[in-house]
Amino acid sequence: MIRFLLDDGIVTLDDVDPTETVLELLRYRLRRTGTKEGCAEGDCGACTVLVGELDGDAVRWRAVNACILLVPMLHGKALLTVESLSRDGALHPVQQAMIDLHASQCGFCTPGFVMSLYGRAVGAGGTKGAEVRDVIAGNLCRCTGYGPILAAGEAVAVAARDDAATVAALRELQAGAPARGVHADRFPGTEIRWFMPNTADELADLLVEHPDALLVAGATDVGLWVTKQYRVLNELIFVADVAEMRHLQEDDAGLTVGACVRYSDAAEALARLHPDLAELLRRIGGVQVRNAGTIGGNIANGSPIGDMPPALIALGATLTLRRGPERRTLPLEDFFIAYGTQDRQPGEFVESVFIPRPRPNELVRIAKLSKRFDSDITAVLGAVALTIEDETVTRARVAYGGMAGTPRRASACEAALTGAPWCEATVEEAARALATDYTPLTDLRGSSRYRLTAAANLLRRLWYEQAGSEPGGVLAGELVDG
Amino acid sequence: MADLVPPALQAVHAKLPHDSAFEHVSGRARYVDDMPEPEGLLHLAFGLSAQAHARIVSMDLSAVRAFPGVVAVFTADDIPGANDVSPVAHDDRLLADGEVTYVGQPVFLVAADTTGAAVRRVSARSSMRSVPRS
């Protein structure tokens, strides 16, 4: 059984199919059809809703994709849909601006844009200080060319919501035993067991008892296992709101990130570690994905094109895993064994990752290459951390994603750099060494030749930038004209 | 001079909002999938070929037919008229007949009383036995 707030009413669901998405719930059961299905995979944003959770005396709102949000993840939270904005007939300024500035044509994407821009207007997660075009990066429009939508976004001032009533209602919802259930699926004889532990100790016990259970954090990948792969998931443990796993600790040594910290919540601390991490985050999905997705989930997922691992490996990150009461810590690169296989024992879960703060004489460069600038899966992700002392490279950590079955360090490349003079010839040798480290495949995101060429050129570009040439391209954070 | 402009022409050079702008931004605009369904409405989904070029040796759709909520399952043999949905050249079958010629080609059609998502799940999980053409 789960309970959540929808506007000012509590919705109680007794029998929950934990693989039902919030989009399906809204459209087919609650008959709120304003929220649309455009892709059912977390790319187009037509399904954008706002989810609010209690944060002390306030509500922390986040825009998320309802199409890949699983219903149990609403438990104890507040939900706003496009219908919520004009319940008494009066339009919110965001909606009025979209009308006045001609920001809709066919109108199908419009509710999603309204919710993203409304999120910005109330200071929702991931939007503070962000440009309008970054706030809407997770919303696609085929008709308008985006100009009028950007104008509508700029036209609305930012002001916090009066959430007093929501805070009171959420407080009432918080009490209660941890949610769990057994759902009889339509497939004959199929049962889906699901759990939602409140604490890390509860999670640890549960996972030891149910070692085959699927851990679901932000569901930004698991959602697609349901909506696109039609996988039957028999046992789920929802971990995104386990409080201890959302802890972020920042000090001189570095950053300790609990496994369930959302990208958007870690963004400022990561930016303080290095600006390239901020730029990398900007390229991961859109605001909606970064509000749901977790750094620990991205690591545990083990994908060869996961965006965080190559960067964190280059920075020397270590991963802590927990099983029952026991913990172990290992270099992050050692967690990835082969495609689809990580060093996670039955009953074990990723608890946190520690990212060392780059040293003053450490040169760090992280670059994501993808066909689409926003909201696209990586083709090649290169990360380099070089310690240079007296014109000599004394330490080199180089890691790439999209070049092998897992994120991986480039040992031949590192060997060519380590102990060598910091000069163009060394960089050239290191760039060539990448062909020894990787034999990337060819797929729709890039051919093998493209990947090797681009990976090598990332190193060459690093040299040219350091040698004083003008940094070029959008990776410097600015769009280049012409 | 403005008073002499007939009402119909007053729209010229005027910034008029989209006729449906209010419905768009409020979520009230109704698209096909937003419309309430009559009781008993069935949803359809295709069973698709996983092979690029193969001869269909046999099809066992008994599990699909037996699935809760499935009302009917159609194959090419069930089509009463011409198995043809092409605009001009008579080169596009609704359902594959004896052989499949591309991955994703519709092979059978399921009608069920459940939502589209569940129907797609049913058809995706069914199996066909086929012999790849060399």
XYZ file of C-alpha atoms in Angstrom:
616
model
C 0.000 0.000 0.000
C 1.289 3.448 -0.809
C -0.015 6.918 -0.148
C 0.856 10.204 -1.764
C -0.488 13.699 -2.069
C -2.061 14.788 -5.350
C -2.792 18.483 -5.094
C -4.552 18.683 -1.706
C -5.947 15.175 -1.641
C -4.350 11.940 -0.471
C -4.301 9.079 -2.945
C -4.192 5.630 -1.358
C -3.341 2.620 -3.489
C -3.878 -0.708 -1.782
C -2.673 -3.124 -4.402
C 0.293 -1.654 -6.191
C 1.865 -3.065 -9.340
C 5.386 -1.825 -8.623
C 6.171 -1.851 -12.341
C 3.297 0.473 -13.190
C 4.572 3.897 -14.164
C 3.255 7.152 -12.731
C 2.323 8.158 -16.283
C 0.092 5.096 -16.650
C -1.393 5.747 -13.235
C -2.188 9.365 -14.092
C -3.618 8.770 -17.537
C -5.489 5.486 -17.187
C -6.462 5.281 -13.539
C -6.648 8.849 -12.253
C -7.913 10.171 -15.599
C -5.513 13.109 -15.634
C -4.701 13.102 -19.310
C -2.888 16.449 -19.426
C 0.416 14.625 -18.894
C 1.396 13.039 -22.189
C 3.326 10.024 -23.392
C 5.792 11.037 -26.104
C 8.523 8.442 -25.792
C 7.977 6.383 -22.614
C 11.738 6.365 -22.067
C 12.655 9.597 -20.316
C 13.888 11.629 -23.299
C 11.124 13.898 -24.597
C 9.723 15.382 -21.385
C 6.088 15.368 -22.512
C 5.359 13.490 -19.281
C 7.047 15.991 -16.954
C 5.467 16.265 -13.504
C 6.675 17.795 -10.254
C 7.337 15.554 -7.262
C 7.767 17.180 -3.871
C 9.311 15.768 -0.749
C 9.474 17.079 2.760
C 12.741 18.841 3.515
C 12.580 20.212 7.059
C 9.950 22.979 7.009
C 9.820 23.193 3.259
C 8.955 21.118 0.235
C 11.708 20.280 -2.198
C 10.159 20.088 -5.658
C 11.741 18.299 -8.578
C 10.635 17.978 -12.195
C 10.816 14.329 -13.251
C 9.709 12.119 -16.123
C 6.515 10.318 -15.080
C 6.918 7.770 -17.873
C 9.793 5.981 -16.145
C 8.880 6.768 -12.543
C 7.495 3.667 -10.852
C 4.404 4.165 -8.705
C 5.911 3.118 -5.330
C 8.420 5.938 -5.723
C 5.591 8.400 -4.986
C 5.065 6.999 -1.493
C 5.042 9.779 1.083
C 5.515 12.500 -1.543
C 3.488 15.201 -3.252
C 2.652 15.176 -6.952
C 1.789 18.098 -9.215
C 0.586 17.739 -12.782
C -0.255 20.362 -15.403
C -3.844 20.237 -14.177
C -2.642 21.363 -10.758
C -1.606 24.756 -12.083
C -5.034 25.980 -13.132
C -7.480 24.132 -10.926
C -9.510 27.246 -10.178
C -9.495 28.250 -13.832
C -6.824 30.946 -13.496
C -3.620 30.314 -15.377
C -0.171 30.448 -13.837
C 2.106 33.138 -15.340
C 4.120 30.409 -17.097
C 0.994 29.225 -18.869
C -0.069 32.765 -19.770
C 3.395 33.554 -21.112
C 3.268 30.445 -23.332
C -0.041 31.673 -24.753
C 1.049 35.292 -25.222
C 4.362 34.404 -26.841
C 2.929 31.748 -29.179
C 4.894 28.912 -27.625
C 2.645 26.078 -28.791
C 1.527 24.785 -32.182
C 0.275 21.230 -32.042
C 0.347 21.490 -28.276
C 1.403 17.928 -27.484
C 4.710 18.846 -25.851
C 3.227 21.876 -24.129
C 2.154 20.430 -20.768
C 5.660 19.048 -20.343
C 7.240 22.440 -21.070
C 4.755 24.129 -18.742
C 5.820 21.830 -15.914
C 9.543 22.291 -16.584
C 9.193 26.065 -16.722
C 6.914 26.046 -13.698
C 9.591 24.093 -11.887
C 12.075 26.835 -12.754
C 9.578 29.495 -11.667
C 9.281 27.955 -8.180
C 12.982 27.193 -7.788
C 12.674 23.453 -8.146
C 15.663 21.118 -7.994
C 18.266 21.488 -10.707
C 17.023 24.888 -11.905
C 18.686 27.368 -9.598
C 21.060 29.571 -11.568
C 20.436 27.535 -14.702
C 19.713 29.156 -18.031
C 16.252 28.556 -19.442
C 17.700 26.521 -22.289
C 19.281 24.117 -19.796
C 16.047 23.858 -17.820
C 14.209 22.735 -20.963
C 16.989 20.503 -22.331
C 14.881 17.489 -21.327
C 11.841 18.662 -23.286
C 11.523 18.158 -27.038
C 9.344 20.201 -29.395
C 8.984 19.433 -33.094
C 6.854 22.410 -34.030
C 8.005 25.709 -32.613
C 11.774 25.678 -32.970
C 11.981 26.492 -29.242
C 12.397 30.266 -29.661
C 8.981 31.250 -28.310
C 9.284 28.698 -25.495
C 12.609 30.174 -24.390
C 11.042 33.615 -24.498
C 8.143 32.407 -22.362
C 10.578 30.955 -19.849
C 12.567 34.196 -19.646
C 9.385 36.203 -19.187
C 8.443 34.626 -15.865
C 10.016 35.647 -12.557
C 11.216 33.076 -10.049
C 9.362 32.983 -6.735
C 8.955 30.181 -4.200
C 5.573 28.540 -3.726
C 3.571 28.894 -0.550
C 3.890 25.291 0.571
C 2.544 25.566 4.117
C -0.437 23.323 3.434
C 1.669 20.812 1.545
C 4.207 20.643 4.367
C 1.453 19.897 6.877
C -0.096 17.243 4.651
C 3.263 15.586 3.951
C 4.095 15.454 7.654
C 0.915 13.462 8.208
C 1.879 11.079 5.447
C 5.308 10.294 6.826
C 4.270 8.093 9.728
C 3.835 4.412 9.078
C 5.615 1.165 8.534
C 7.867 0.764 5.538
C 5.847 0.110 2.433
C 5.970 -3.285 0.819
C 3.662 -5.584 -1.084
C 3.063 -8.592 -3.252
C 1.331 -8.018 -6.546
C -0.216 -10.737 -8.669
C 0.790 -9.922 -12.202
C -1.370 -10.748 -15.203
C 1.111 -13.320 -16.401
C -0.315 -16.506 -14.904
C 1.579 -17.570 -11.828
C 3.727 -14.460 -11.754
C 4.066 -12.596 -8.540
C 5.985 -9.373 -7.980
C 7.351 -8.771 -4.484
C 8.470 -5.289 -3.630
C 9.942 -3.541 -0.621
C 10.687 0.027 0.359
C 13.049 0.102 3.372
C 13.339 3.311 5.365
C 16.874 2.810 6.680
C 20.148 1.418 5.407
C 20.074 -1.278 8.099
C 16.646 -2.419 6.885
C 17.973 -2.445 3.326
C 21.022 -4.465 4.339
C 18.868 -7.095 6.073
C 16.400 -7.250 3.194
C 19.068 -7.727 0.591
C 20.776 -10.513 2.521
C 17.397 -12.233 2.744
C 16.562 -11.545 -0.905
C 19.908 -11.510 -2.721
C 18.298 -11.727 -6.153
C 16.153 -8.647 -5.647
C 16.597 -5.775 -8.064
C 17.687 -2.561 -6.380
C 15.842 0.406 -7.867
C 17.183 3.887 -7.195
C 16.109 6.641 -9.635
C 14.727 4.077 -12.119
C 16.031 6.107 -15.044
C 17.305 2.856 -16.562
C 15.078 0.280 -14.835
C 12.062 2.280 -16.053
C 13.036 1.362 -19.597
C 13.445 -2.307 -18.665
C 9.701 -2.099 -18.034
C 8.486 0.256 -20.763
C 10.755 -0.808 -23.635
C 12.155 -4.249 -22.867
C 8.956 -5.601 -21.285
C 11.031 -7.393 -18.688
C 9.167 -9.142 -15.931
C 10.693 -8.031 -12.634
C 9.834 -10.383 -9.785
C 11.460 -8.764 -6.779
C 12.176 -5.074 -6.316
C 13.709 -3.067 -3.498
C 13.225 0.686 -3.845
C 16.205 2.444 -2.269
C 16.096 6.011 -3.542
C 14.823 7.482 -0.281
C 16.924 5.574 2.246
C 18.118 8.594 4.218
C 21.661 7.462 4.983
C 22.277 6.761 1.302
C 21.478 10.369 0.392
C 24.172 11.844 2.560
C 26.742 14.124 0.950
C 29.922 14.943 2.860
C 32.321 17.558 1.617
C 35.727 18.345 3.099
C 39.302 19.130 2.068
C 40.042 15.492 1.291
C 37.167 15.207 -1.134
C 33.522 14.343 -1.525
C 31.730 11.313 -0.105
C 28.549 10.736 -2.071
C 25.899 8.374 -0.739
C 24.731 5.962 -3.411
C 21.264 7.509 -3.671
C 22.262 11.144 -3.969
C 20.595 12.553 -7.082
C 22.815 14.189 -9.694
C 21.018 17.498 -9.180
C 21.651 17.410 -5.423
C 25.362 16.724 -5.903
C 25.861 19.244 -8.687
C 27.175 22.152 -6.623
C 29.564 20.033 -4.587
C 30.836 18.320 -7.743
C 31.352 21.710 -9.378
C 33.526 22.713 -6.426
C 35.654 19.607 -6.991
C 36.248 20.574 -10.613
C 34.332 22.677 -13.186
C 34.533 19.883 -15.746
C 32.312 17.784 -13.471
C 29.683 20.528 -13.579
C 29.863 20.571 -17.353
C 29.634 16.772 -17.484
C 26.515 16.819 -15.338
C 24.952 19.391 -17.629
C 25.274 16.829 -20.423
C 23.652 13.965 -18.539
C 20.031 13.622 -19.607
C 18.022 16.696 -18.783
C 16.875 18.241 -15.521
C 14.198 15.552 -15.182
C 16.719 12.709 -15.429
C 19.186 14.420 -13.088
C 16.445 14.914 -10.502
C 15.656 11.210 -10.367
C 18.913 9.512 -11.328
C 21.497 8.732 -8.684
C 25.279 8.641 -8.857
C 25.387 5.282 -7.071
C 22.818 3.872 -9.457
C 24.869 5.038 -12.417
C 27.884 3.226 -10.983
C 26.063 0.036 -9.930
C 24.386 -0.188 -13.332
C 27.832 -0.843 -14.818
C 26.993 0.401 -18.278
C 29.958 0.859 -20.645
C 28.602 4.317 -21.420
C 27.701 5.337 -17.874
C 28.700 8.985 -17.598
C 30.103 9.267 -14.103
C 32.467 6.265 -13.800
C 35.195 7.323 -16.283
C 35.412 10.774 -14.685
C 35.414 9.393 -11.164
C 37.967 6.716 -12.044
C 40.333 9.356 -13.420
C 39.969 11.307 -10.181
C 40.896 8.213 -8.189
C 37.503 7.490 -6.665
C 36.923 4.555 -4.330
C 33.681 2.639 -3.895
C 32.254 1.293 -0.638
C 30.011 -1.760 -0.722
C 28.017 -3.089 2.183
C 26.673 -6.536 2.930
C 24.742 -6.904 6.160
C 26.979 -5.219 8.743
C 30.188 -5.548 6.718
C 31.756 -3.079 4.365
C 34.592 -3.143 1.894
C 36.167 -0.426 -0.199
C 37.852 -0.821 -3.560
C 39.192 1.393 -6.342
C 36.232 2.283 -8.533
C 37.847 0.862 -11.664
C 38.012 -2.571 -10.021
C 34.244 -2.660 -9.592
C 33.748 -3.130 -13.340
C 34.770 -6.633 -14.359
C 33.253 -7.219 -17.792
C 30.234 -6.164 -19.782
C 27.246 -6.792 -17.513
C 29.346 -7.978 -14.591
C 30.373 -5.945 -11.580
C 32.135 -6.928 -8.383
C 28.982 -6.964 -6.308
C 28.422 -10.127 -4.264
C 24.952 -11.525 -3.549
C 23.399 -9.520 -0.740
C 25.787 -6.606 -1.299
C 24.906 -3.074 -2.338
C 26.768 0.067 -3.344
C 26.728 2.316 -0.298
C 28.827 5.322 -1.253
C 31.636 6.626 -3.431
C 34.529 8.799 -2.278
C 35.943 11.264 -4.810
C 39.324 12.755 -3.848
C 39.685 16.490 -4.352
C 42.087 17.184 -7.251
C 45.428 18.514 -6.031
C 46.564 22.015 -6.965
C 49.106 20.758 -9.506
C 46.710 18.250 -11.007
C 45.492 18.859 -14.531
C 42.001 17.443 -14.959
C 40.004 17.330 -18.157
C 36.706 15.523 -18.710
C 34.897 15.521 -22.047
C 31.693 13.836 -23.196
C 31.143 13.294 -26.902
C 27.629 12.476 -28.090
C 25.704 13.030 -31.309
C 23.179 15.283 -29.640
C 24.515 17.915 -27.271
C 21.723 17.496 -24.754
C 20.087 14.423 -23.404
C 22.021 11.849 -25.395
C 23.894 8.677 -24.645
C 27.657 8.976 -24.730
C 29.665 7.871 -27.742
C 33.055 8.519 -26.111
C 33.754 9.948 -22.668
C 37.360 10.788 -21.897
C 38.728 11.716 -18.481
C 42.292 12.588 -17.631
C 43.965 13.573 -14.370
C 47.658 14.383 -14.699
C 49.992 15.477 -11.951
C 52.706 17.635 -13.518
C 55.772 18.648 -11.512
C 58.757 20.442 -13.052
C 57.456 19.857 -16.564
C 57.254 16.117 -15.942
C 54.167 13.981 -15.648
C 54.570 12.270 -12.284
C 51.149 10.632 -12.181
C 48.653 9.874 -14.912
C 45.147 8.516 -14.569
C 43.305 8.128 -17.840
C 39.861 6.523 -18.182
C 37.401 6.300 -21.038
C 33.790 5.264 -21.427
C 32.297 4.020 -24.684
C 35.559 2.330 -25.643
C 35.132 -1.126 -24.083
C 32.580 -3.355 -22.383
C 33.080 -1.381 -19.176
C 34.440 2.033 -18.172
C 38.163 1.394 -18.073
C 41.537 2.913 -17.385
C 43.945 3.164 -20.294
C 47.102 1.606 -18.883
C 49.269 1.843 -22.003
C 48.316 5.479 -22.364
C 49.091 6.104 -18.703
C 52.447 4.348 -19.060
C 53.361 6.577 -22.002
C 52.627 9.626 -19.864
C 54.000 8.653 -16.489
C 57.548 9.860 -15.910
C 57.662 11.479 -19.349
C 58.294 15.163 -20.054
C 55.084 17.131 -20.429
C 55.375 17.981 -24.108
C 53.623 17.441 -27.425
C 55.689 14.379 -28.305
C 54.654 12.655 -25.086
C 51.002 13.478 -25.644
C 51.243 12.157 -29.204
C 52.718 8.877 -27.988
C 50.030 8.613 -25.307
C 47.303 9.293 -27.865
C 48.591 6.519 -30.104
C 48.816 4.148 -27.147
C 45.031 4.280 -26.792
C 44.806 1.889 -29.743
C 46.585 -0.656 -27.560
C 44.248 -0.064 -24.638
C 40.948 -0.303 -26.469
C 39.286 -2.060 -29.394
C 35.953 -0.297 -29.390
C 32.955 -1.627 -31.227
C 30.949 0.029 -33.962
C 27.360 0.869 -33.190
C 24.857 3.560 -33.984
C 26.612 6.034 -31.729
C 29.958 5.774 -33.389
C 32.152 3.520 -35.476
C 35.208 1.864 -34.011
C 37.388 4.205 -36.056
C 35.484 7.275 -34.880
C 35.826 6.255 -31.255
C 39.562 5.647 -31.463
C 40.168 8.801 -33.445
C 38.045 10.957 -31.173
C 39.542 9.461 -28.029
C 43.061 10.198 -29.266
C 42.116 13.695 -30.351
C 40.738 14.498 -26.922
C 44.267 14.067 -25.599
C 45.757 16.130 -28.404
C 43.250 18.874 -27.771
C 44.164 18.885 -24.102
C 47.757 19.566 -25.104
C 46.804 22.407 -27.458
C 44.611 23.998 -24.818
C 47.369 23.790 -22.254
C 49.892 25.135 -24.735
C 47.858 28.320 -24.891
C 45.603 27.872 -27.900
C 42.058 29.115 -27.638
C 39.843 26.346 -26.306
C 37.252 25.627 -28.909
C 33.879 24.028 -29.001
C 31.017 23.788 -26.603
C 33.014 21.844 -24.052
C 34.477 25.120 -22.852
C 30.966 25.951 -21.714
C 30.136 28.425 -24.474
C 28.544 27.896 -27.846
C 30.954 28.847 -30.595
C 29.553 30.921 -33.456
C 30.033 29.853 -37.043
C -8.901 55.212 -40.403
C -8.798 52.144 -38.125
C -12.594 52.392 -37.680
C -13.030 51.795 -41.396
C -11.260 48.416 -41.316
C -13.862 45.651 -41.503
C -13.838 43.279 -38.498
C -12.585 40.360 -40.557
C -9.436 42.253 -41.506
C -8.669 43.438 -37.997
C -6.848 40.180 -37.507
C -4.220 41.304 -39.995
C -1.058 42.453 -38.222
C -2.605 41.540 -34.895
C -0.876 39.094 -32.577
C -3.578 36.530 -32.078
C -3.011 33.595 -29.759
C -3.335 30.068 -31.120
C -7.002 29.009 -31.102
C -6.147 26.165 -28.742
C -3.420 27.846 -26.724
C -5.458 27.812 -23.517
C -6.198 24.105 -23.913
C -2.559 23.346 -24.736
C -1.061 25.049 -21.699
C -3.702 23.820 -19.255
C -3.594 20.203 -20.381
C -7.238 20.323 -21.368
C -6.604 19.773 -25.082
C -7.860 16.341 -25.933
C -5.848 14.067 -28.168
C -6.953 10.622 -29.272
C -5.409 8.754 -26.353
C -6.942 11.237 -23.909
C -10.477 10.333 -24.870
C -12.464 8.208 -22.449
C -12.949 4.704 -23.707
C -16.285 3.003 -24.165
C -16.772 -0.051 -22.010
C -15.501 -3.150 -23.749
C -13.020 -1.297 -25.919
C -10.262 -3.640 -27.009
C -6.614 -2.750 -27.540
C -4.485 -4.169 -30.333
C -0.829 -5.048 -30.522
C 1.269 -6.817 -33.153
C 3.559 -9.775 -32.581
C 6.717 -8.826 -34.430
C 9.387 -10.845 -36.187
C 12.760 -11.048 -34.510
C 14.331 -12.358 -37.707
C 15.376 -10.378 -40.768
C 14.632 -13.055 -43.365
C 13.105 -16.394 -42.460
C 10.519 -18.946 -43.409
C 7.793 -19.434 -40.835
C 7.736 -23.158 -40.176
C 5.187 -23.127 -37.377
C 3.550 -20.774 -34.906
C 2.317 -21.787 -31.483
C 0.094 -18.987 -30.239
C -1.756 -21.044 -27.638
C -0.045 -19.274 -24.737
C -0.996 -15.900 -26.192
C -4.610 -16.963 -26.717
C -4.790 -18.307 -23.167
C -3.414 -15.119 -21.602
C -5.933 -13.404 -19.289
C -7.758 -10.635 -21.120
C -6.850 -11.737 -24.651
C -9.999 -11.856 -26.743
C -8.621 -12.843 -30.143
C -5.386 -13.541 -31.976
C -5.225 -13.124 -35.755
C -2.762 -14.431 -38.312
C -2.605 -13.923 -42.076
C -5.027 -16.821 -42.559
C -7.730 -14.894 -40.708
C -7.734 -11.931 -43.070
C -10.983 -12.126 -45.042
C -9.973 -9.888 -47.928
C -6.624 -9.018 -49.405
C -3.636 -9.154 -47.046
C -2.406 -5.843 -48.401
C -1.994 -2.414 -46.843
C 0.203 -0.875 -49.518
C -0.895 2.415 -51.138
C -0.156 1.465 -54.757
C 2.184 -1.435 -55.475
C 0.527 -4.346 -53.601
C 3.804 -5.010 -51.851
C 3.007 -4.564 -48.165
C 1.258 -7.266 -46.176
C -0.628 -6.485 -42.992
C 0.583 -9.764 -41.492
C 3.464 -11.927 -42.684
C 2.381 -14.976 -44.661
C 4.792 -17.904 -44.664
C 7.918 -15.812 -44.537
C 9.233 -12.702 -42.844
C 11.407 -10.193 -44.635
C 12.440 -7.709 -41.943
C 13.023 -7.470 -38.239
C 9.896 -5.998 -36.701
C 7.539 -7.249 -39.390
C 4.039 -7.838 -37.984
C 3.298 -11.546 -37.850
C 0.208 -11.787 -35.673
C -2.281 -9.397 -34.098
C -3.567 -9.588 -30.536
C -6.805 -8.018 -29.335
C -7.170 -7.743 -25.566
C -9.265 -5.967 -22.997
C -6.267 -4.517 -21.200
C -4.280 -1.359 -21.769
C -1.960 -1.011 -24.718
C 1.110 -1.487 -22.573
C 0.045 -4.854 -21.269
C -0.981 -6.042 -24.705
C 2.448 -5.130 -26.073
C 4.006 -7.111 -23.280
C 1.947 -10.157 -24.184
C 2.792 -10.068 -27.842
C 6.468 -9.399 -27.236
C 6.827 -12.412 -25.016
C 5.254 -14.923 -27.326
C 7.397 -17.208 -29.408
C 7.556 -18.299 -33.001
C 9.639 -21.023 -34.484
C 11.201 -20.072 -37.750
C 14.005 -21.236 -39.991
C 16.371 -18.493 -41.105
C 16.832 -18.195 -44.843
C 20.510 -18.501 -45.688
